[in-house]
Every structure is written in structure tokens, then in C-alpha cells.
């Protein structure tokens, strides 16, 4: 029987460790925003990985940076090819080392924030964009930020409040067909968050403020 | 009659006032608001532009809540009308949401209102095609 879950609940390093220590032969499939990654285990060693366009060790390093995504572990599935010859513990250490090194990068600051945001019940995705609407980082790669034209929305809301110009815009909450969209200025950028429709903005805003460091 | 439903909203602590417009931004009624109809129309049109933008991307916007430091503006869109409430404190939001829903549905039963709403019903996309946009707005709209 396949083991199914989400990386929000079990981190990838733990999954790799588990399969290797159990000397498993298995295929681990990870899916996030329609993009698939695969890690193959053979007798407790990581022997092959794919994460488009990466193969081998680089694919594992890229997959280690994922903070959410659905996964499935299927036992007794052998790799189509061997691309990794490094011992699993060294591979994992190197991967974690690379992640640590990236910690000062802006991207990683965003991802740490996303990690905190995704622990809030009802939040399904988050992304940061600049004032022109160009996506800088996001939990999903396929967020339709262009289609939603969020900078235009923010501009309209700022103009709308001109009679009350002494006020600073904090949040925009919009109830749409299937979801709620929360938008907030984030330094010089814009943070957008999608929520399950049933989640009320006033419930989630204090938690979001905490997660993004506004309080 | 619609005064009664505006009053229901006004009775909620920290509410400054509310107004209702057609989908073209024409003010059909207001209560407790100091701003001129022209200012209110401007406010409504900006909300309706956001509604139009969402409509273009296949999303139906039915509620918008705008939070500032000491200000909350809620817009409810239903049956081709927009009800907006301006409030000073977000703590009353749950009660305000319910009251606005009930009030809007009653206000829309008024013959005079429903007639005007029907006559102003329009394709939301028109608001993004026609209207006065400054350079910044035009640039952002052109990105789409």
C-alpha cells in the first residue's frame, strides 16, 4: 500500500531518512502545483531523482527546498536509471548545507515566511510580487498573478481612500467564487494570499500579521 | 423605507455611514455620510473596477473588505447593486457583515431602487474600457 501525505506534515528530509534507514526500495513522487518530482530508493540508498529540468543530486537539492506538496511513496518500484552514487546521508547533509547557505537570499526569506503562513489553517497559497505585478516568489508556481492584476487592485484601493489620506492601507480581502484573496503591502512589494472561502478575514489577519512579522 | 435599513447599519458601533450605488456608481441612497455624491461615486467606481477586473478573469467578486489603520470599508455586491459601509473599527465586522447582507436584500426590494438598478445594469467590462484612467492605471491595465 502506498504512503500518501503532504510535505507540510512530514518534511522531505524525514521521508528520505525513513526510507533509507528502513533499507527500502521505493519511488517517492512529489507533486506541487502540477509539477512532479521523483526520488528513487534502492536498498536504502537514494539512486535516482528527477525534478524538471534537474536530474540526480541537483534534483534532490531542489526538492529539499519545497515546503509543501503532496507526496506518495510506492514500495518495490525500481529506478529507470542510476544518476546518484553518493551515500544518502552525505547527500542529505549536502542538501541541508546548500539550504543553509541560501538562508540569506531574499528568496529564502520569502520561503521562511511562506512556511509560517502555510501553517495557518485555511491558507492555501501565497506569493510576493513587485509593484509591476512580477512574481518574486510563491508557494505555487502557477499562481495567476497576471490574470488577477493585483497591483491595479491595490492602486484602486489606495486612490479610493484619498479622502482619508492619513490612513495606511493594511489589508484587502476579497470574496471570490471559490476562495478568498487577501492582499497586503509587504515592504515595497505586495503579498497575496489565497484562503479557503469559509475563512473569515478578521480571523486570519492577526495570524497573517504575526507570520509576516507585522506585529 | 430604505432609511430604516441604513439605520440598522448605522446602529452598529463605530459605523460612520453607508451608501448604495448602481453598477455604474450612481449613488441611490446614503446615510450618515459627509462626503459628496461625487466623492462616493468615485469610491464606488474604484470598487466596481476591481469587480470588473475579477469578472474578466472569471471570478465573481461578491464582497470586498478594505482595512486601514483606523478605518474599515466594506463593499457588498449583489443583484447589480453595491452597498458600501465606512466604519472606524474592524472589531464589529462580524455583525456588520450580517447586517449589511440583510439590509441590502431589503433595500433591493424597494421598487424605486430595483428599477434604477435594472436600468443601470451593465457589462462589468465597460468600466475598464470606458472611464478616466491616469497614466499609472493605464500602464497597469495594459499589462494584462
GROMACS .gro file of C-alpha atoms in nm:
model
  359
    1UNK     CA    1   0.000   0.000   0.000
    2UNK     CA    2   0.133   0.347  -0.087
    3UNK     CA    3   0.212   0.602   0.182
    4UNK     CA    4   0.041   0.930   0.094
    5UNK     CA    5   0.071   1.268   0.261
    6UNK     CA    6   0.178   1.628   0.237
    7UNK     CA    7   0.521   1.782   0.294
    8UNK     CA    8   0.351   2.031   0.525
    9UNK     CA    9   0.310   1.740   0.768
   10UNK     CA   10   0.625   1.535   0.705
   11UNK     CA   11   0.932   1.718   0.579
   12UNK     CA   12   1.123   1.570   0.288
   13UNK     CA   13   1.447   1.508   0.485
   14UNK     CA   14   1.244   1.295   0.729
   15UNK     CA   15   1.089   1.100   0.440
   16UNK     CA   16   1.430   1.033   0.285
   17UNK     CA   17   1.576   0.934   0.621
   18UNK     CA   18   1.286   0.698   0.689
   19UNK     CA   19   1.316   0.518   0.355
   20UNK     CA   20   1.693   0.488   0.377
   21UNK     CA   21   1.704   0.366   0.735
   22UNK     CA   22   1.438   0.108   0.655
   23UNK     CA   23   1.651  -0.011   0.358
   24UNK     CA   24   1.352   0.043   0.131
   25UNK     CA   25   1.330   0.007  -0.243
   26UNK     CA   26   1.066   0.259  -0.339
   27UNK     CA   27   0.962   0.551  -0.555
   28UNK     CA   28   0.874   0.881  -0.388
   29UNK     CA   29   0.658   1.108  -0.602
   30UNK     CA   30   0.609   1.472  -0.503
   31UNK     CA   31   0.354   1.695  -0.672
   32UNK     CA   32   0.326   2.067  -0.624
   33UNK     CA   33   0.123   2.299  -0.844
   34UNK     CA   34   0.111   2.043  -1.123
   35UNK     CA   35   0.488   1.990  -1.124
   36UNK     CA   36   0.620   1.645  -1.036
   37UNK     CA   37   0.942   1.534  -0.871
   38UNK     CA   38   1.064   1.178  -0.815
   39UNK     CA   39   1.317   1.025  -0.577
   40UNK     CA   40   1.402   0.655  -0.609
   41UNK     CA   41   1.537   0.445  -0.324
   42UNK     CA   42   1.714   0.116  -0.379
   43UNK     CA   43   1.804  -0.099  -0.079
   44UNK     CA   44   1.812   0.209   0.142
   45UNK     CA   45   2.016   0.432  -0.090
   46UNK     CA   46   1.894   0.726  -0.299
   47UNK     CA   47   1.987   0.619  -0.651
   48UNK     CA   48   1.792   0.846  -0.882
   49UNK     CA   49   1.593   1.172  -0.872
   50UNK     CA   50   1.413   1.391  -1.122
   51UNK     CA   51   1.266   1.738  -1.082
   52UNK     CA   52   1.221   1.902  -1.416
   53UNK     CA   53   1.464   2.016  -1.555
   54UNK     CA   54   1.702   1.868  -1.296
   55UNK     CA   55   1.828   1.513  -1.265
   56UNK     CA   56   2.031   1.332  -0.999
   57UNK     CA   57   2.170   1.513  -0.695
   58UNK     CA   58   2.064   1.861  -0.813
   59UNK     CA   59   1.704   1.737  -0.837
   60UNK     CA   60   1.722   1.620  -0.475
   61UNK     CA   61   1.862   1.957  -0.363
   62UNK     CA   62   1.582   2.139  -0.543
   63UNK     CA   63   1.318   1.910  -0.397
   64UNK     CA   64   1.456   1.967  -0.046
   65UNK     CA   65   1.360   2.335  -0.073
   66UNK     CA   66   0.989   2.250  -0.112
   67UNK     CA   67   0.784   2.343   0.190
   68UNK     CA   68   0.462   2.187   0.073
   69UNK     CA   69   0.335   1.946  -0.188
   70UNK     CA   70   0.158   1.613  -0.197
   71UNK     CA   71   0.370   1.302  -0.186
   72UNK     CA   72   0.327   0.930  -0.244
   73UNK     CA   73   0.571   0.651  -0.158
   74UNK     CA   74   0.528   0.331  -0.362
   75UNK     CA   75   0.720   0.028  -0.242
   76UNK     CA   76   0.926  -0.202  -0.464
   77UNK     CA   77   0.950   0.038  -0.758
   78UNK     CA   78   1.299   0.041  -0.906
   79UNK     CA   79   1.463   0.344  -1.072
   80UNK     CA   80   1.473   0.358  -1.453
   81UNK     CA   81   1.838   0.466  -1.435
   82UNK     CA   82   2.102   0.537  -1.170
   83UNK     CA   83   2.209   0.902  -1.152
   84UNK     CA   84   2.313   0.926  -0.784
   85UNK     CA   85   2.610   0.742  -0.633
   86UNK     CA   86   2.655   0.949  -0.317
   87UNK     CA   87   2.565   0.788   0.015
   88UNK     CA   88   2.219   0.902   0.126
   89UNK     CA   89   2.340   1.065   0.449
   90UNK     CA   90   2.608   1.265   0.264
   91UNK     CA   91   2.350   1.363   0.003
   92UNK     CA   92   2.112   1.484   0.270
   93UNK     CA   93   2.384   1.671   0.457
   94UNK     CA   94   2.497   1.843   0.139
   95UNK     CA   95   2.137   1.934   0.059
   96UNK     CA   96   2.078   2.082   0.403
   97UNK     CA   97   2.410   2.263   0.379
   98UNK     CA   98   2.303   2.421   0.050
   99UNK     CA   99   1.971   2.523   0.202
  100UNK     CA  100   2.150   2.685   0.497
  101UNK     CA  101   2.375   2.877   0.261
  102UNK     CA  102   2.076   3.009   0.078
  103UNK     CA  103   1.926   3.136   0.401
  104UNK     CA  104   2.038   3.493   0.347
  105UNK     CA  105   1.891   3.507  -0.001
  106UNK     CA  106   1.577   3.714  -0.042
  107UNK     CA  107   1.402   3.410  -0.187
  108UNK     CA  108   1.468   3.215   0.124
  109UNK     CA  109   1.337   3.491   0.346
  110UNK     CA  110   1.017   3.469   0.147
  111UNK     CA  111   1.008   3.092   0.176
  112UNK     CA  112   1.050   3.108   0.552
  113UNK     CA  113   0.757   3.347   0.560
  114UNK     CA  114   0.555   3.115   0.333
  115UNK     CA  115   0.634   2.825   0.562
  116UNK     CA  116   0.489   3.019   0.855
  117UNK     CA  117   0.187   3.129   0.650
  118UNK     CA  118   0.107   2.776   0.535
  119UNK     CA  119   0.080   2.659   0.895
  120UNK     CA  120  -0.225   2.886   0.933
  121UNK     CA  121  -0.544   2.688   0.884
  122UNK     CA  122  -0.725   2.783   0.565
  123UNK     CA  123  -0.430   2.937   0.378
  124UNK     CA  124  -0.376   2.753   0.051
  125UNK     CA  125  -0.110   2.959  -0.125
  126UNK     CA  126   0.088   3.281  -0.101
  127UNK     CA  127   0.306   3.482  -0.331
  128UNK     CA  128   0.503   3.805  -0.335
  129UNK     CA  129   0.515   4.038  -0.633
  130UNK     CA  130   0.668   4.374  -0.708
  131UNK     CA  131   0.470   4.689  -0.788
  132UNK     CA  132   0.456   4.591  -1.156
  133UNK     CA  133   0.299   4.257  -1.074
  134UNK     CA  134   0.607   4.047  -1.146
  135UNK     CA  135   0.610   3.744  -0.922
  136UNK     CA  136   0.918   3.732  -0.697
  137UNK     CA  137   0.841   3.417  -0.503
  138UNK     CA  138   0.544   3.196  -0.432
  139UNK     CA  139   0.433   2.871  -0.280
  140UNK     CA  140   0.278   2.771  -0.613
  141UNK     CA  141   0.443   2.822  -0.946
  142UNK     CA  142   0.114   2.862  -1.128
  143UNK     CA  143  -0.050   3.143  -0.934
  144UNK     CA  144  -0.231   3.357  -1.190
  145UNK     CA  145  -0.088   3.685  -1.066
  146UNK     CA  146  -0.105   3.840  -1.411
  147UNK     CA  147  -0.466   3.742  -1.464
  148UNK     CA  148  -0.564   3.897  -1.133
  149UNK     CA  149  -0.365   4.221  -1.190
  150UNK     CA  150  -0.320   4.276  -0.819
  151UNK     CA  151  -0.114   4.599  -0.849
  152UNK     CA  152  -0.413   4.758  -1.025
  153UNK     CA  153  -0.640   4.648  -0.741
  154UNK     CA  154  -0.402   4.793  -0.480
  155UNK     CA  155  -0.380   5.120  -0.671
  156UNK     CA  156  -0.760   5.150  -0.692
  157UNK     CA  157  -0.794   5.087  -0.320
  158UNK     CA  158  -0.528   5.345  -0.234
  159UNK     CA  159  -0.698   5.605  -0.456
  160UNK     CA  160  -1.037   5.518  -0.314
  161UNK     CA  161  -0.915   5.613   0.034
  162UNK     CA  162  -0.782   5.952  -0.069
  163UNK     CA  163  -1.049   6.135   0.137
  164UNK     CA  164  -0.888   5.957   0.434
  165UNK     CA  165  -0.530   6.009   0.322
  166UNK     CA  166  -0.382   5.995   0.671
  167UNK     CA  167  -0.451   5.623   0.683
  168UNK     CA  168  -0.215   5.340   0.588
  169UNK     CA  169  -0.364   5.051   0.390
  170UNK     CA  170  -0.324   4.723   0.578
  171UNK     CA  171  -0.529   4.454   0.406
  172UNK     CA  172  -0.762   4.398   0.115
  173UNK     CA  173  -0.988   4.097   0.147
  174UNK     CA  174  -1.197   3.982  -0.148
  175UNK     CA  175  -1.453   3.705  -0.152
  176UNK     CA  176  -1.445   3.531  -0.490
  177UNK     CA  177  -1.627   3.228  -0.637
  178UNK     CA  178  -1.420   2.959  -0.472
  179UNK     CA  179  -1.176   3.134  -0.248
  180UNK     CA  180  -1.091   3.442  -0.050
  181UNK     CA  181  -0.799   3.655  -0.164
  182UNK     CA  182  -0.605   3.856   0.091
  183UNK     CA  183  -0.364   4.126  -0.025
  184UNK     CA  184  -0.128   4.330   0.191
  185UNK     CA  185   0.163   4.567   0.123
  186UNK     CA  186   0.487   4.394   0.219
  187UNK     CA  187   0.783   4.635   0.240
  188UNK     CA  188   0.799   4.771  -0.117
  189UNK     CA  189   0.622   4.465  -0.253
  190UNK     CA  190   0.281   4.309  -0.239
  191UNK     CA  191   0.195   3.987  -0.059
  192UNK     CA  192  -0.111   3.797  -0.185
  193UNK     CA  193  -0.263   3.502  -0.004
  194UNK     CA  194  -0.542   3.268  -0.110
  195UNK     CA  195  -0.766   3.129   0.159
  196UNK     CA  196  -1.044   2.876   0.171
  197UNK     CA  197  -1.371   3.058   0.109
  198UNK     CA  198  -1.513   2.980   0.453
  199UNK     CA  199  -1.224   3.151   0.634
  200UNK     CA  200  -1.315   3.498   0.757
  201UNK     CA  201  -1.061   3.772   0.703
  202UNK     CA  202  -1.084   3.911   1.056
  203UNK     CA  203  -0.995   3.567   1.196
  204UNK     CA  204  -0.692   3.518   0.977
  205UNK     CA  205  -0.550   3.873   0.958
  206UNK     CA  206  -0.397   3.874   1.311
  207UNK     CA  207  -0.229   3.539   1.234
  208UNK     CA  208  -0.102   3.663   0.898
  209UNK     CA  209   0.036   3.977   1.066
  210UNK     CA  210   0.227   3.754   1.306
  211UNK     CA  211   0.358   3.530   1.029
  212UNK     CA  212   0.485   3.817   0.816
  213UNK     CA  213   0.630   3.999   1.116
  214UNK     CA  214   0.394   4.298   1.114
  215UNK     CA  215   0.339   4.270   1.489
  216UNK     CA  216  -3.821   5.267   0.386
  217UNK     CA  217  -3.458   5.227   0.282
  218UNK     CA  218  -3.370   5.469   0.563
  219UNK     CA  219  -3.473   5.201   0.809
  220UNK     CA  220  -3.217   4.957   0.668
  221UNK     CA  221  -2.944   5.220   0.654
  222UNK     CA  222  -3.027   5.294   1.019
  223UNK     CA  223  -2.983   4.925   1.106
  224UNK     CA  224  -2.628   4.951   0.977
  225UNK     CA  225  -2.575   5.288   1.143
  226UNK     CA  226  -2.677   5.141   1.480
  227UNK     CA  227  -2.365   4.926   1.484
  228UNK     CA  228  -2.098   5.096   1.697
  229UNK     CA  229  -1.824   5.280   1.508
  230UNK     CA  230  -2.011   5.285   1.174
  231UNK     CA  231  -1.965   5.626   1.012
  232UNK     CA  232  -2.215   5.574   0.736
  233UNK     CA  233  -2.318   5.374   0.432
  234UNK     CA  234  -2.436   5.427   0.077
  235UNK     CA  235  -2.573   5.226  -0.213
  236UNK     CA  236  -2.494   5.264  -0.581
  237UNK     CA  237  -2.579   5.110  -0.913
  238UNK     CA  238  -2.317   4.919  -1.110
  239UNK     CA  239  -2.231   5.246  -1.282
  240UNK     CA  240  -2.152   5.408  -0.949
  241UNK     CA  241  -2.461   5.629  -0.931
  242UNK     CA  242  -2.549   5.692  -0.568
  243UNK     CA  243  -2.908   5.584  -0.496
  244UNK     CA  244  -2.909   5.643  -0.123
  245UNK     CA  245  -2.680   5.730   0.165
  246UNK     CA  246  -2.686   5.766   0.539
  247UNK     CA  247  -2.451   5.928   0.788
  248UNK     CA  248  -2.202   6.021   0.517
  249UNK     CA  249  -2.046   6.367   0.493
  250UNK     CA  250  -1.880   6.314   0.156
  251UNK     CA  251  -2.044   6.446  -0.159
  252UNK     CA  252  -2.217   6.214  -0.407
  253UNK     CA  253  -1.928   6.278  -0.644
  254UNK     CA  254  -1.674   6.151  -0.388
  255UNK     CA  255  -1.891   5.849  -0.313
  256UNK     CA  256  -1.929   5.775  -0.682
  257UNK     CA  257  -1.552   5.786  -0.717
  258UNK     CA  258  -1.518   5.542  -0.429
  259UNK     CA  259  -1.783   5.312  -0.575
  260UNK     CA  260  -1.632   5.322  -0.923
  261UNK     CA  261  -1.296   5.207  -0.790
  262UNK     CA  262  -1.459   4.912  -0.617
  263UNK     CA  263  -1.660   4.839  -0.931
  264UNK     CA  264  -1.341   4.848  -1.142
  265UNK     CA  265  -1.198   4.579  -0.915
  266UNK     CA  266  -1.523   4.386  -0.960
  267UNK     CA  267  -1.488   4.426  -1.337
  268UNK     CA  268  -1.127   4.309  -1.329
  269UNK     CA  269  -1.225   3.999  -1.134
  270UNK     CA  270  -1.514   3.939  -1.373
  271UNK     CA  271  -1.271   3.946  -1.666
  272UNK     CA  272  -1.061   3.676  -1.505
  273UNK     CA  273  -1.366   3.458  -1.444
  274UNK     CA  274  -1.402   3.543  -1.076
  275UNK     CA  275  -1.718   3.678  -0.923
  276UNK     CA  276  -1.644   3.934  -0.654
  277UNK     CA  277  -1.928   3.950  -0.402
  278UNK     CA  278  -1.760   4.111  -0.104
  279UNK     CA  279  -1.459   4.335  -0.052
  280UNK     CA  280  -1.320   4.442   0.283
  281UNK     CA  281  -1.055   4.713   0.299
  282UNK     CA  282  -0.860   4.754   0.619
  283UNK     CA  283  -0.662   5.064   0.706
  284UNK     CA  284  -0.507   5.161   1.034
  285UNK     CA  285  -0.825   5.309   1.181
  286UNK     CA  286  -1.069   5.257   0.902
  287UNK     CA  287  -1.265   4.972   0.751
  288UNK     CA  288  -1.462   4.992   0.428
  289UNK     CA  289  -1.685   4.701   0.331
  290UNK     CA  290  -1.844   4.665  -0.010
  291UNK     CA  291  -2.117   4.409  -0.086
  292UNK     CA  292  -2.219   4.345  -0.443
  293UNK     CA  293  -2.547   4.172  -0.512
  294UNK     CA  294  -2.811   4.188  -0.785
  295UNK     CA  295  -2.637   4.470  -0.969
  296UNK     CA  296  -2.606   4.697  -0.667
  297UNK     CA  297  -2.316   4.792  -0.444
  298UNK     CA  298  -2.364   4.865  -0.076
  299UNK     CA  299  -2.067   5.030   0.095
  300UNK     CA  300  -2.021   5.088   0.467
  301UNK     CA  301  -1.748   5.301   0.621
  302UNK     CA  302  -1.653   5.210   0.972
  303UNK     CA  303  -1.387   5.318   1.221
  304UNK     CA  304  -1.328   4.989   1.398
  305UNK     CA  305  -1.287   4.640   1.249
  306UNK     CA  306  -1.395   4.469   1.573
  307UNK     CA  307  -1.761   4.490   1.473
  308UNK     CA  308  -1.705   4.324   1.137
  309UNK     CA  309  -1.900   4.000   1.200
  310UNK     CA  310  -2.215   4.184   1.299
  311UNK     CA  311  -2.162   4.435   1.021
  312UNK     CA  312  -2.137   4.163   0.755
  313UNK     CA  313  -2.467   4.006   0.859
  314UNK     CA  314  -2.645   4.340   0.892
  315UNK     CA  315  -2.522   4.453   0.551
  316UNK     CA  316  -2.642   4.130   0.388
  317UNK     CA  317  -2.988   4.161   0.539
  318UNK     CA  318  -3.011   4.535   0.471
  319UNK     CA  319  -2.901   4.502   0.110
  320UNK     CA  320  -3.157   4.237   0.033
  321UNK     CA  321  -3.433   4.455   0.184
  322UNK     CA  322  -3.314   4.773   0.015
  323UNK     CA  323  -3.320   4.594  -0.320
  324UNK     CA  324  -3.687   4.510  -0.266
  325UNK     CA  325  -3.769   4.881  -0.288
  326UNK     CA  326  -3.934   4.939  -0.625
  327UNK     CA  327  -3.758   5.268  -0.690
  328UNK     CA  328  -3.420   5.114  -0.614
  329UNK     CA  329  -3.472   4.792  -0.808
  330UNK     CA  330  -3.592   4.988  -1.112
  331UNK     CA  331  -3.283   5.210  -1.110
  332UNK     CA  332  -3.055   4.912  -1.050
  333UNK     CA  333  -3.205   4.732  -1.350
  334UNK     CA  334  -3.171   5.036  -1.573
  335UNK     CA  335  -2.804   5.071  -1.481
  336UNK     CA  336  -2.716   4.704  -1.516
  337UNK     CA  337  -2.418   4.683  -1.746
  338UNK     CA  338  -2.140   4.456  -1.862
  339UNK     CA  339  -1.875   4.499  -1.589
  340UNK     CA  340  -1.604   4.511  -1.856
  341UNK     CA  341  -1.732   4.853  -1.971
  342UNK     CA  342  -1.588   5.011  -1.658
  343UNK     CA  343  -1.240   4.910  -1.766
  344UNK     CA  344  -1.290   5.018  -2.127
  345UNK     CA  345  -1.463   5.347  -2.063
  346UNK     CA  346  -1.373   5.590  -1.790
  347UNK     CA  347  -1.093   5.820  -1.692
  348UNK     CA  348  -0.767   5.649  -1.614
  349UNK     CA  349  -0.438   5.818  -1.534
  350UNK     CA  350  -0.108   5.705  -1.680
  351UNK     CA  351  -0.025   5.467  -1.394
  352UNK     CA  352  -0.364   5.298  -1.419
  353UNK     CA  353  -0.340   5.268  -1.797
  354UNK     CA  354   0.006   5.113  -1.767
  355UNK     CA  355  -0.115   4.853  -1.519
  356UNK     CA  356  -0.423   4.774  -1.725
  357UNK     CA  357  -0.211   4.735  -2.037
  358UNK     CA  358  -0.002   4.466  -1.864
  359UNK     CA  359  -0.293   4.226  -1.873
   0.00000   0.00000   0.00000
